[in-house]
C-alpha cells in the first residue's frame, strides 16, 4: 500500500466529462489499495475570468477581497469531483482550505504555505474516503481566505504530500511529462524520464510553467517525490505506479540513473522562454559611486524584482546607460517610481520596451563544462537573432531578445544542443 497525492490541473478539470475521467483515474489509484488525497485546480480559464471580475470591480483592488473571488474556482471543482466520485460508488469528501486548514503566511494573492493540519486528512484517507482539496487556497493567521499565486495548486499538492508524508505526489496535466522545452512550441521536444530538483527549479523560474516554481522548491526542501504525467489517457495506459511520466529526482538519484543507462546526460537539459518581462533603459546616468543604488533601492522597496542588469562602459563625460529587466506587470509602477526619482538619480531619458522575451538554457552539466554560453550566442547569431542582455547562474544562461523571435530562438537552440527528438538515442 502506498500513500499518494494526486493533483489535477485546469484542463484536466474543465467540465463534467473531464471531471468524470479524473474520477475514474482517482478511483483506479484507490482501488489498487492505496491511500489517496486529491488536489484540484479550477476549470481551465476560470481563474482568468475571476481575476477580470475583480479588476473590473476595482482597478486597484484589495488583495484580500481579490482572494475571496479567485479562490472560488477551486471550491467548485473540489465539490464536483467529490460528487462525481460518489456517483461512481466511491467514498469521497471535499476539504476546503479553511477547513483543514491550510495555514498560509505573507501577502494575499501570493501567500506561502506555512503548515497543513494533517490529522483530519489522515483519518479520512485511512477510512478509505478520498479527500478532495481545492488547490491554490489557504487561510491567513487572521482567519481570511488567501491564494498562493498563479499556478499555486502545484504548491498546494506538494504541501499536502509533505504534510501526510506521501510516497509520491503525482501532478496530472495536459502533457505527459516534462519535456526538453514546451512541446506546444517545439514539435521535436523530447520527454524527459527524470529531471533533478535543481534543474526543474531553474526551468520553472525562467518560464517553464508546467510546475509552479515554489512547488519545486518545497518538494526539494521536504524531499517530496514528484511525478508529472497526463490525465488525457485511456484505460489501458501505463498505470501511474509504473511511472510513465517524468520524475523529479535528487542529484544522487539522477547519477544512479545515468550509471544504469536509464538516462543520458546532456550538457543542456532544457530550454524555457518567458514573454512576461520588460526592459528599462536609463540614459546618461552619472558614472559615480551610489548612482546604481539610487536606481534600484526604490524598486526593491516596492518589491519589484530586477532580473538582468547591464551597465554600459562609462562615456568620457562621466555618464553611462543602465539597462535592466523587471516583470512586465510591474512596468507602470517601476516607471512611475523612477520618474519620481529622476533628479535624485540624475538620468536623462527613460526608455521602456515590453516587446522582449527571455530565453534560458538550463543544465547541471554546465557546472563542470565551459562553452555552453558561447554555443548559445553563436547559434543565435547564425540566425541573425540579436541579444539585448545576458545573465547566467551556475546551471543556466539566459538572454533577452525581441519577442517576435521567441519561437525561432527556442527551436534553433533546441537543435544546437542536440535535444531534438530525432537525435535521441
Ligand atoms: P495545469 O493546468 O495542468 O496546471 P499548466 O498549463 O499550468 O497545466 O502546465 C502545463 C503546460 O506547461 C503544458 O501544456 C505546456 O504547454 C507547458 N510547458 C512549458 N514548458 C514545458 C516543458 N518543458 N515540459 C512540459 N510542458 C511545458
Ligand atoms: N487556478 C489557479 C490558476 O489558474 C491555480 C492553479 O491552477 O494552479 O492559477
Ligand atoms: Mg499549472
PDB file of N, CA, C and O in Angstrom, residues 375-413:
ATOM      1  N   UNK A 375      28.248  28.723 -27.212  1.00  0.00           N
ATOM      2  CA  UNK A 375      27.474  27.975 -28.214  1.00  0.00           C
ATOM      3  C   UNK A 375      26.122  28.650 -28.436  1.00  0.00           C
ATOM      4  O   UNK A 375      25.622  28.730 -29.559  1.00  0.00           O
ATOM      5  N   UNK A 376      25.538  29.114 -27.346  1.00  0.00           N
ATOM      6  CA  UNK A 376      24.236  29.780 -27.432  1.00  0.00           C
ATOM      7  C   UNK A 376      24.345  31.063 -28.261  1.00  0.00           C
ATOM      8  O   UNK A 376      23.550  31.286 -29.173  1.00  0.00           O
ATOM      9  N   UNK A 377      25.346  31.869 -27.945  1.00  0.00           N
ATOM     10  CA  UNK A 377      25.487  33.144 -28.653  1.00  0.00           C
ATOM     11  C   UNK A 377      25.734  32.907 -30.148  1.00  0.00           C
ATOM     12  O   UNK A 377      25.185  33.591 -31.001  1.00  0.00           O
ATOM     13  N   UNK A 378      26.545  31.873 -30.452  1.00  0.00           N
ATOM     14  CA  UNK A 378      26.862  31.600 -31.855  1.00  0.00           C
ATOM     15  C   UNK A 378      25.620  31.120 -32.602  1.00  0.00           C
ATOM     16  O   UNK A 378      25.313  31.599 -33.688  1.00  0.00           O
ATOM     17  N   UNK A 379      24.880  30.199 -31.994  1.00  0.00           N
ATOM     18  CA  UNK A 379      23.684  29.656 -32.656  1.00  0.00           C
ATOM     19  C   UNK A 379      22.682  30.768 -32.949  1.00  0.00           C
ATOM     20  O   UNK A 379      22.064  30.802 -34.020  1.00  0.00           O
ATOM     21  N   UNK A 380      22.518  31.692 -32.007  1.00  0.00           N
ATOM     22  CA  UNK A 380      21.569  32.788 -32.213  1.00  0.00           C
ATOM     23  C   UNK A 380      22.083  33.751 -33.284  1.00  0.00           C
ATOM     24  O   UNK A 380      21.335  34.209 -34.143  1.00  0.00           O
ATOM     25  N   UNK A 381      23.391  34.013 -33.240  1.00  0.00           N
ATOM     26  CA  UNK A 381      23.982  34.944 -34.211  1.00  0.00           C
ATOM     27  C   UNK A 381      23.815  34.415 -35.632  1.00  0.00           C
ATOM     28  O   UNK A 381      23.491  35.166 -36.554  1.00  0.00           O
ATOM     29  N   UNK A 382      24.005  33.092 -35.780  1.00  0.00           N
ATOM     30  CA  UNK A 382      23.895  32.500 -37.128  1.00  0.00           C
ATOM     31  C   UNK A 382      22.509  32.699 -37.717  1.00  0.00           C
ATOM     32  O   UNK A 382      22.336  32.712 -38.933  1.00  0.00           O
ATOM     33  N   UNK A 383      21.487  32.835 -36.881  1.00  0.00           N
ATOM     34  CA  UNK A 383      20.130  33.087 -37.376  1.00  0.00           C
ATOM     35  C   UNK A 383      19.770  34.562 -37.315  1.00  0.00           C
ATOM     36  O   UNK A 383      18.616  34.937 -37.477  1.00  0.00           O
ATOM     37  N   UNK A 384      20.762  35.414 -37.064  1.00  0.00           N
ATOM     38  CA  UNK A 384      20.532  36.863 -37.063  1.00  0.00           C
ATOM     39  C   UNK A 384      19.708  37.347 -35.874  1.00  0.00           C
ATOM     40  O   UNK A 384      19.072  38.401 -35.935  1.00  0.00           O
ATOM     41  N   UNK A 385      19.710  36.579 -34.788  1.00  0.00           N
ATOM     42  CA  UNK A 385      18.939  37.000 -33.607  1.00  0.00           C
ATOM     43  C   UNK A 385      19.839  37.827 -32.689  1.00  0.00           C
ATOM     44  O   UNK A 385      20.895  37.360 -32.253  1.00  0.00           O
ATOM     45  N   UNK A 386      19.401  39.057 -32.429  1.00  0.00           N
ATOM     46  CA  UNK A 386      20.223  39.971 -31.647  1.00  0.00           C
ATOM     47  C   UNK A 386      19.994  39.777 -30.144  1.00  0.00           C
ATOM     48  O   UNK A 386      18.868  39.663 -29.688  1.00  0.00           O
ATOM     49  N   UNK A 387      21.088  39.748 -29.377  1.00  0.00           N
ATOM     50  CA  UNK A 387      20.986  39.589 -27.923  1.00  0.00           C
ATOM     51  C   UNK A 387      21.055  40.968 -27.267  1.00  0.00           C
ATOM     52  O   UNK A 387      21.985  41.732 -27.507  1.00  0.00           O
ATOM     53  N   UNK A 388      20.047  41.258 -26.420  1.00  0.00           N
ATOM     54  CA  UNK A 388      19.987  42.587 -25.795  1.00  0.00           C
ATOM     55  C   UNK A 388      20.540  42.590 -24.377  1.00  0.00           C
ATOM     56  O   UNK A 388      20.925  43.633 -23.860  1.00  0.00           O
ATOM     57  N   UNK A 389      20.502  41.442 -23.723  1.00  0.00           N
ATOM     58  CA  UNK A 389      21.029  41.352 -22.355  1.00  0.00           C
ATOM     59  C   UNK A 389      21.311  39.887 -22.056  1.00  0.00           C
ATOM     60  O   UNK A 389      20.735  38.996 -22.687  1.00  0.00           O
ATOM     61  N   UNK A 390      22.214  39.670 -21.116  1.00  0.00           N
ATOM     62  CA  UNK A 390      22.620  38.293 -20.786  1.00  0.00           C
ATOM     63  C   UNK A 390      22.688  38.163 -19.265  1.00  0.00           C
ATOM     64  O   UNK A 390      23.089  39.100 -18.577  1.00  0.00           O
ATOM     65  N   UNK A 391      22.288  37.011 -18.757  1.00  0.00           N
ATOM     66  CA  UNK A 391      22.529  36.739 -17.342  1.00  0.00           C
ATOM     67  C   UNK A 391      22.817  35.246 -17.187  1.00  0.00           C
ATOM     68  O   UNK A 391      22.349  34.434 -17.986  1.00  0.00           O
ATOM     69  N   UNK A 392      23.609  34.906 -16.186  1.00  0.00           N
ATOM     70  CA  UNK A 392      23.951  33.490 -16.010  1.00  0.00           C
ATOM     71  C   UNK A 392      23.866  33.094 -14.544  1.00  0.00           C
ATOM     72  O   UNK A 392      23.927  33.948 -13.660  1.00  0.00           O
ATOM     73  N   UNK A 393      23.673  31.807 -14.305  1.00  0.00           N
ATOM     74  CA  UNK A 393      23.850  31.260 -12.955  1.00  0.00           C
ATOM     75  C   UNK A 393      24.695  30.016 -13.145  1.00  0.00           C
ATOM     76  O   UNK A 393      25.104  29.705 -14.270  1.00  0.00           O
ATOM     77  N   UNK A 394      24.886  29.266 -12.066  1.00  0.00           N
ATOM     78  CA  UNK A 394      25.758  28.097 -12.147  1.00  0.00           C
ATOM     79  C   UNK A 394      25.269  27.086 -13.183  1.00  0.00           C
ATOM     80  O   UNK A 394      26.056  26.444 -13.872  1.00  0.00           O
ATOM     81  N   UNK A 395      23.929  26.964 -13.311  1.00  0.00           N
ATOM     82  CA  UNK A 395      23.397  25.946 -14.227  1.00  0.00           C
ATOM     83  C   UNK A 395      22.463  26.546 -15.282  1.00  0.00           C
ATOM     84  O   UNK A 395      21.618  25.850 -15.838  1.00  0.00           O
ATOM     85  N   UNK A 396      22.606  27.833 -15.586  1.00  0.00           N
ATOM     86  CA  UNK A 396      21.675  28.477 -16.519  1.00  0.00           C
ATOM     87  C   UNK A 396      22.323  29.637 -17.256  1.00  0.00           C
ATOM     88  O   UNK A 396      23.147  30.353 -16.690  1.00  0.00           O
ATOM     89  N   UNK A 397      21.966  29.804 -18.538  1.00  0.00           N
ATOM     90  CA  UNK A 397      22.330  31.019 -19.259  1.00  0.00           C
ATOM     91  C   UNK A 397      21.042  31.574 -19.853  1.00  0.00           C
ATOM     92  O   UNK A 397      20.281  30.839 -20.486  1.00  0.00           O
ATOM     93  N   UNK A 398      20.770  32.871 -19.617  1.00  0.00           N
ATOM     94  CA  UNK A 398      19.564  33.498 -20.175  1.00  0.00           C
ATOM     95  C   UNK A 398      19.963  34.671 -21.054  1.00  0.00           C
ATOM     96  O   UNK A 398      20.903  35.394 -20.730  1.00  0.00           O
ATOM     97  N   UNK A 399      19.204  34.856 -22.146  1.00  0.00           N
ATOM     98  CA  UNK A 399      19.402  36.043 -22.980  1.00  0.00           C
ATOM     99  C   UNK A 399      18.061  36.715 -23.207  1.00  0.00           C
ATOM    100  O   UNK A 399      17.018  36.063 -23.216  1.00  0.00           O
ATOM    101  N   UNK A 400      18.103  38.033 -23.373  1.00  0.00           N
ATOM    102  CA  UNK A 400      16.912  38.801 -23.691  1.00  0.00           C
ATOM    103  C   UNK A 400      16.955  39.105 -25.181  1.00  0.00           C
ATOM    104  O   UNK A 400      17.991  39.538 -25.694  1.00  0.00           O
ATOM    105  N   UNK A 401      15.847  38.821 -25.880  1.00  0.00           N
ATOM    106  CA  UNK A 401      15.783  39.074 -27.326  1.00  0.00           C
ATOM    107  C   UNK A 401      14.450  39.729 -27.674  1.00  0.00           C
ATOM    108  O   UNK A 401      13.587  39.875 -26.814  1.00  0.00           O
ATOM    109  N   UNK A 402      14.272  40.081 -28.951  1.00  0.00           N
ATOM    110  CA  UNK A 402      12.995  40.618 -29.415  1.00  0.00           C
ATOM    111  C   UNK A 402      11.926  39.519 -29.302  1.00  0.00           C
ATOM    112  O   UNK A 402      12.172  38.379 -29.685  1.00  0.00           O
ATOM    113  N   UNK A 403      10.753  39.892 -28.791  1.00  0.00           N
ATOM    114  CA  UNK A 403       9.711  38.896 -28.539  1.00  0.00           C
ATOM    115  C   UNK A 403       9.303  38.139 -29.808  1.00  0.00           C
ATOM    116  O   UNK A 403       8.966  36.960 -29.759  1.00  0.00           O
ATOM    117  N   UNK A 404       9.343  38.821 -30.965  1.00  0.00           N
ATOM    118  CA  UNK A 404       8.928  38.165 -32.211  1.00  0.00           C
ATOM    119  C   UNK A 404       9.814  36.976 -32.575  1.00  0.00           C
ATOM    120  O   UNK A 404       9.440  36.136 -33.380  1.00  0.00           O
ATOM    121  N   UNK A 405      11.020  36.942 -32.001  1.00  0.00           N
ATOM    122  CA  UNK A 405      11.960  35.877 -32.357  1.00  0.00           C
ATOM    123  C   UNK A 405      11.970  34.717 -31.354  1.00  0.00           C
ATOM    124  O   UNK A 405      12.808  33.821 -31.442  1.00  0.00           O
ATOM    125  N   UNK A 406      11.010  34.739 -30.413  1.00  0.00           N
ATOM    126  CA  UNK A 406      10.995  33.728 -29.349  1.00  0.00           C
ATOM    127  C   UNK A 406      10.996  32.294 -29.878  1.00  0.00           C
ATOM    128  O   UNK A 406      11.880  31.493 -29.557  1.00  0.00           O
ATOM    129  N   UNK A 407       9.988  31.986 -30.677  1.00  0.00           N
ATOM    130  CA  UNK A 407       9.824  30.596 -31.131  1.00  0.00           C
ATOM    131  C   UNK A 407      11.043  30.154 -31.946  1.00  0.00           C
ATOM    132  O   UNK A 407      11.545  29.047 -31.774  1.00  0.00           O
ATOM    133  N   UNK A 408      11.498  31.048 -32.828  1.00  0.00           N
ATOM    134  CA  UNK A 408      12.664  30.721 -33.652  1.00  0.00           C
ATOM    135  C   UNK A 408      13.875  30.420 -32.755  1.00  0.00           C
ATOM    136  O   UNK A 408      14.569  29.410 -32.932  1.00  0.00           O
ATOM    137  N   UNK A 409      14.099  31.290 -31.776  1.00  0.00           N
ATOM    138  CA  UNK A 409      15.270  31.118 -30.902  1.00  0.00           C
ATOM    139  C   UNK A 409      15.201  29.786 -30.145  1.00  0.00           C
ATOM    140  O   UNK A 409      16.189  29.058 -30.051  1.00  0.00           O
ATOM    141  N   UNK A 410      14.022  29.466 -29.621  1.00  0.00           N
ATOM    142  CA  UNK A 410      13.899  28.217 -28.859  1.00  0.00           C
ATOM    143  C   UNK A 410      14.201  27.031 -29.771  1.00  0.00           C
ATOM    144  O   UNK A 410      14.948  26.115 -29.399  1.00  0.00           O
ATOM    145  N   UNK A 411      13.647  27.056 -30.990  1.00  0.00           N
ATOM    146  CA  UNK A 411      13.877  25.935 -31.919  1.00  0.00           C
ATOM    147  C   UNK A 411      15.347  25.807 -32.304  1.00  0.00           C
ATOM    148  O   UNK A 411      15.912  24.715 -32.325  1.00  0.00           O
ATOM    149  N   UNK A 412      15.966  26.950 -32.600  1.00  0.00           N
ATOM    150  CA  UNK A 412      17.372  26.937 -33.020  1.00  0.00           C
ATOM    151  C   UNK A 412      18.254  26.369 -31.901  1.00  0.00           C
ATOM    152  O   UNK A 412      19.125  25.524 -32.136  1.00  0.00           O
ATOM    153  N   UNK A 413      17.994  26.793 -30.672  1.00  0.00           N
ATOM    154  CA  UNK A 413      18.821  26.322 -29.555  1.00  0.00           C
ATOM    155  C   UNK A 413      18.555  24.849 -29.266  1.00  0.00           C
ATOM    156  O   UNK A 413      19.465  24.089 -28.933  1.00  0.00           O
TER     157      UNK A 413
END
